XYZ file of N, CA and C in Angstrom:
393
model
N 0.831 -1.138 -0.041
C 0.015 -0.006 0.015
C 0.878 1.271 -0.020
N 0.592 2.150 -0.896
C 1.317 3.434 -0.953
C 1.028 4.217 0.291
N 2.093 4.723 0.916
C 1.875 5.585 2.096
C 1.502 6.986 1.738
N 0.822 7.766 2.588
C 0.380 9.090 2.323
C 0.789 9.952 3.506
N 1.461 11.074 3.198
C 1.798 12.098 4.185
C 1.231 13.439 3.757
N 0.430 14.048 4.638
C -0.090 15.362 4.339
C 0.807 16.384 5.032
N 1.394 17.280 4.238
C 2.321 18.247 4.716
C 1.717 19.658 4.585
N 1.491 20.383 5.668
C 0.731 21.585 5.529
C 1.093 22.608 6.624
N 0.722 23.857 6.374
C 0.897 24.958 7.336
C -0.115 24.854 8.400
N 0.274 25.329 9.586
C -0.672 25.365 10.745
C -0.978 23.900 11.123
N -2.273 23.686 11.454
C -2.742 22.358 11.804
C -3.643 21.787 10.741
N -3.457 22.254 9.530
C -4.336 21.829 8.392
C -4.207 20.310 8.170
N -2.941 19.777 8.218
C -2.775 18.316 8.011
C -3.520 17.507 9.092
N -3.341 17.896 10.305
C -4.024 17.251 11.404
C -5.549 17.305 11.202
N -6.054 18.436 10.835
C -7.509 18.617 10.577
C -8.000 17.708 9.419
N -7.149 17.632 8.375
C -7.530 16.675 7.283
C -7.648 15.261 7.824
N -6.656 14.840 8.617
C -6.734 13.475 9.151
C -7.987 13.251 10.035
N -8.300 14.227 10.859
C -9.502 14.068 11.714
C -10.768 13.991 10.855
N -10.813 14.844 9.824
C -11.983 14.848 8.934
C -12.073 13.546 8.140
N -10.981 13.009 7.704
C -10.934 11.727 6.960
C -11.610 10.621 7.802
N -11.423 10.703 9.124
C -12.068 9.664 10.020
C -13.572 9.663 9.912
N -14.206 10.778 9.444
C -15.665 10.775 9.276
C -16.046 9.833 8.080
N -15.120 9.677 7.161
C -15.402 8.906 5.946
C -14.752 7.497 6.070
N -13.596 7.412 6.604
C -12.827 6.143 6.698
C -12.336 5.982 8.110
N -12.943 5.192 8.898
C -12.612 5.095 10.306
C -11.214 4.515 10.553
N -10.760 3.688 9.633
C -9.510 2.927 9.865
C -8.545 3.109 8.727
N -8.292 4.340 8.313
C -7.369 4.598 7.227
C -5.966 4.275 7.723
N -5.269 3.451 6.974
C -3.897 3.010 7.332
C -2.863 3.740 6.460
N -1.631 3.771 6.963
C -0.464 4.296 6.242
C -0.745 5.727 5.778
N -1.299 6.504 6.649
C -1.486 7.943 6.413
C -1.137 8.710 7.639
N -0.415 9.798 7.463
C -0.031 10.625 8.611
C 0.015 12.032 8.089
N 0.250 13.001 9.048
C 0.423 14.395 8.631
C 1.528 15.004 9.431
N 2.088 16.069 8.842
C 3.134 16.840 9.507
C 2.704 18.306 9.393
N 2.627 18.921 10.486
C 2.172 20.390 10.547
C 3.352 21.273 10.739
N 3.356 22.345 9.925
C 4.388 23.429 10.063
C 3.763 24.440 10.963
N 4.257 24.496 12.193
C 3.722 25.524 13.178
C 4.773 26.576 13.435
N 4.329 27.612 14.112
C 5.288 28.717 14.458
C 6.477 28.198 15.238
N 6.251 27.226 16.065
C 7.364 26.669 16.953
C 8.189 25.666 16.269
N 7.822 25.063 15.131
C 8.601 23.976 14.520
C 9.766 24.536 13.657
N 9.543 25.474 12.849
C 10.594 25.965 11.975
C 10.892 25.033 10.811
N 11.536 25.566 9.734
C 11.786 24.777 8.520
C 12.704 23.552 8.752
N 13.768 23.665 9.569
C 14.667 22.533 9.676
C 14.022 21.420 10.412
N 13.339 21.702 11.488
C 12.584 20.629 12.221
C 11.509 20.049 11.403
N 10.866 20.875 10.588
C 9.817 20.402 9.712
C 10.348 19.350 8.742
N 11.523 19.627 8.134
C 12.109 18.669 7.163
C 12.391 17.353 7.875
N 12.948 17.433 9.121
C 13.229 16.202 9.844
C 11.956 15.417 10.153
N 10.938 16.132 10.595
C 9.653 15.479 10.919
C 9.020 14.900 9.668
N 9.157 15.548 8.564
C 8.598 15.056 7.311
C 9.320 13.817 6.803
N 10.679 13.795 6.933
C 11.477 12.620 6.607
C 11.054 11.444 7.443
N 10.878 11.663 8.756
C 10.470 10.625 9.676
C 9.100 10.068 9.287
N 8.159 10.968 8.967
C 6.854 10.502 8.568
C 6.843 9.746 7.297
N 7.683 10.128 6.294
C 7.765 9.363 5.077
C 8.257 7.934 5.325
N 9.280 7.820 6.172
C 9.753 6.486 6.500
C 8.756 5.633 7.270
N 7.982 6.274 8.137
C 6.936 5.542 8.923
C 5.871 4.970 8.087
N 5.424 5.617 7.017
C 4.350 5.118 6.231
C 4.795 4.328 4.973
N 6.096 4.227 4.782
C 6.582 3.526 3.575
C 6.637 2.072 3.836
N 5.776 1.312 3.117
C 5.711 -0.130 3.280
C 6.515 -0.797 2.078
N 7.186 0.008 1.266
C 7.918 -0.533 0.148
C 7.228 -0.227 -1.201
N 6.020 0.255 -1.141
C 5.247 0.607 -2.371
C 5.384 2.089 -2.726
N 6.042 2.860 -1.933
C 6.253 4.249 -2.179
C 5.460 5.125 -1.272
N 5.746 6.448 -1.351
C 4.992 7.413 -0.487
C 4.625 8.640 -1.396
N 3.367 9.065 -1.193
C 2.896 10.262 -1.829
C 2.727 11.303 -0.752
N 3.529 12.420 -0.861
C 3.383 13.584 -0.019
C 2.402 14.500 -0.640
N 1.397 14.952 0.136
C 0.364 15.851 -0.374
C 0.546 17.173 0.405
N 1.126 18.158 -0.327
C 1.417 19.436 0.339
C 0.326 20.450 0.045
N 0.199 21.455 0.867
C -0.896 22.397 0.745
C -0.653 23.498 -0.278
N 0.546 24.000 -0.382
C 0.752 25.202 -1.206
C 2.084 25.109 -1.996
N 1.923 25.153 -3.322
C 3.098 25.155 -4.142
C 3.993 26.326 -3.791
N 5.237 26.072 -3.543
C 6.227 27.140 -3.212
C 6.277 27.404 -1.711
N 5.410 26.805 -0.949
C 5.447 27.036 0.508
C 6.495 26.120 1.151
N 6.788 26.363 2.397
C 7.749 25.513 3.118
C 7.399 24.052 3.121
N 6.154 23.600 3.371
C 5.875 22.176 3.244
C 6.268 21.570 1.925
N 5.867 22.249 0.846
C 6.209 21.738 -0.509
C 7.670 21.747 -0.782
N 8.297 22.839 -0.391
C 9.772 22.918 -0.640
C 10.525 21.887 0.171
N 10.031 21.669 1.411
C 10.675 20.594 2.247
C 10.459 19.231 1.568
N 9.266 18.995 1.082
C 8.931 17.743 0.422
C 9.811 17.552 -0.798
N 10.048 18.605 -1.536
C 10.927 18.549 -2.721
C 12.324 18.040 -2.326
N 12.838 18.512 -1.220
C 14.137 18.043 -0.737
C 14.129 16.571 -0.515
N 13.047 16.091 0.122
C 12.972 14.607 0.398
C 12.752 13.857 -0.859
N 11.881 14.301 -1.725
C 11.570 13.625 -3.028
C 12.899 13.486 -3.796
N 13.680 14.516 -3.768
C 14.932 14.538 -4.547
C 15.951 13.521 -4.099
N 15.803 13.062 -2.831
C 16.821 12.121 -2.290
C 16.227 10.797 -1.806
N 14.902 10.603 -2.029
C 14.258 9.401 -1.577
C 13.605 8.678 -2.740
N 14.091 7.487 -3.059
C 13.396 6.712 -4.157
C 11.968 6.396 -3.911
N 11.167 6.423 -4.962
C 9.764 6.065 -4.897
C 8.959 6.959 -3.915
N 9.275 8.249 -3.971
C 8.532 9.228 -3.192
C 8.237 10.372 -4.098
N 6.993 10.867 -4.078
C 6.570 11.951 -4.923
C 5.762 12.943 -4.082
N 5.597 14.122 -4.585
C 4.810 15.150 -3.938
C 3.850 15.821 -4.912
N 2.623 16.028 -4.424
C 1.640 16.801 -5.212
C 1.254 17.980 -4.304
N 1.055 19.154 -4.900
C 0.668 20.293 -4.150
C -0.799 20.693 -4.393
N -1.294 21.571 -3.612
C -2.632 22.013 -3.689
C -3.661 21.116 -3.097
N -3.230 20.364 -2.052
C -4.052 19.310 -1.446
C -5.419 19.910 -1.008
N -6.460 19.185 -1.246
C -7.758 19.500 -0.699
C -8.435 18.184 -0.251
N -9.510 18.347 0.505
C -10.177 17.136 1.094
C -10.595 16.150 0.038
N -11.162 16.658 -1.039
C -11.660 15.715 -2.090
C -10.471 14.921 -2.673
N -9.317 15.611 -2.860
C -8.198 14.939 -3.405
C -7.714 13.775 -2.494
N -7.580 14.123 -1.174
C -7.122 13.104 -0.204
C -8.102 11.907 -0.137
N -9.360 12.250 -0.107
C -10.337 11.098 0.001
C -10.338 10.249 -1.237
N -10.244 10.864 -2.424
C -10.191 10.071 -3.646
C -9.007 9.147 -3.703
N -7.822 9.696 -3.275
C -6.635 8.841 -3.242
C -6.855 7.728 -2.236
N -7.394 7.989 -1.104
C -7.620 6.893 -0.115
C -8.664 5.900 -0.595
N -9.729 6.350 -1.233
C -10.751 5.464 -1.704
C -10.200 4.545 -2.805
N -9.239 5.051 -3.622
C -8.741 4.245 -4.701
C -7.408 3.497 -4.409
N -6.872 3.772 -3.249
C -5.608 3.155 -2.859
C -5.859 1.745 -2.359
N -5.202 0.795 -2.932
C -5.253 -0.570 -2.454
C -3.940 -1.229 -2.810
N -3.832 -2.489 -2.672
C -2.577 -3.174 -2.914
C -2.183 -3.147 -4.341
N -3.089 -2.916 -5.276
C -2.729 -2.923 -6.726
C -2.397 -1.549 -7.230
N -2.771 -0.499 -6.587
C -2.464 0.890 -7.074
C -0.944 1.176 -6.870
N -0.383 1.691 -7.933
C 1.003 2.109 -7.836
C 1.094 3.596 -7.458
N 2.296 4.031 -7.058
C 2.484 5.438 -6.735
C 2.139 6.328 -7.939
N 2.567 5.888 -9.120
C 2.287 6.660 -10.374
C 0.816 6.791 -10.605
N 0.070 5.696 -10.394
C -1.359 5.737 -10.569
C -2.038 6.671 -9.538
N -1.548 6.629 -8.302
C -2.128 7.473 -7.287
C -1.809 8.972 -7.545
N -0.617 9.248 -8.100
C -0.318 10.672 -8.441
C -1.343 11.189 -9.435
N -1.676 10.355 -10.453
C -2.676 10.719 -11.431
C -4.030 10.893 -10.832
N -4.444 10.014 -9.919
C -5.737 10.068 -9.210
C -5.761 11.381 -8.425
N -4.708 11.679 -7.749
C -4.693 12.924 -6.938
C -4.820 14.160 -7.786
N -4.100 14.233 -8.902
C -4.138 15.425 -9.761
C -5.505 15.559 -10.338
N -6.099 14.440 -10.867
C -7.407 14.606 -11.467
C -8.502 14.971 -10.425
N -8.385 14.447 -9.190
C -9.354 14.760 -8.192
C -9.211 16.255 -7.768
N -7.959 16.719 -7.731
C -7.752 18.137 -7.419
C -8.311 19.047 -8.498
N -8.051 18.747 -9.687
C -8.597 19.591 -10.829
C -10.116 19.509 -10.915
N -10.643 18.275 -10.924
C -12.053 18.041 -11.095
C -12.907 18.499 -9.876
N -12.303 18.557 -8.705
C -13.024 18.889 -7.518
C -13.268 20.414 -7.337
N -12.617 21.205 -8.168
C -12.789 22.680 -8.048
C -13.846 23.120 -9.078
N -14.952 23.567 -8.609
C -16.089 24.000 -9.468
C -16.696 25.312 -8.991
N -17.155 26.024 -9.939
C -17.893 27.239 -9.641
C -19.366 26.914 -9.666
N -20.003 27.025 -8.510
C -21.402 26.694 -8.458
C -22.222 27.950 -8.801
N -23.006 27.849 -9.905
C -23.733 29.004 -10.358
C -25.246 28.688 -10.204
N -26.003 29.802 -10.087
C -27.442 29.591 -9.979
C -28.005 28.920 -11.262
N -29.030 28.157 -11.110
C -29.645 27.502 -12.282
C -30.694 28.394 -12.865
């Protein structure tokens, strides 16, 4: 099973995980790392590396970061650059995370989940207009 790490500013990652429990009570191989005022970038990178290794079962890890160009995504880039079978997608939203978790099973590859995440992120953003 591909591991999932949500990397985000504030407590957004933790909030995503709590919300996921409303849909999937027993989601496995998923964790989050929050960038708080007290953690700082260096500690965040260390915490993110630790989280990646914790959820890696040998099938790879998908880091889902909140903001392209932000510290969580930049930290993930450092890890992706030096860690085999690890990728990062930015712009994480709840629909994206849920779709990845719903479609993740023993047969889904990291590459397939990257595509699922990107499609869910793009397709989940809609402008609701009056009928």
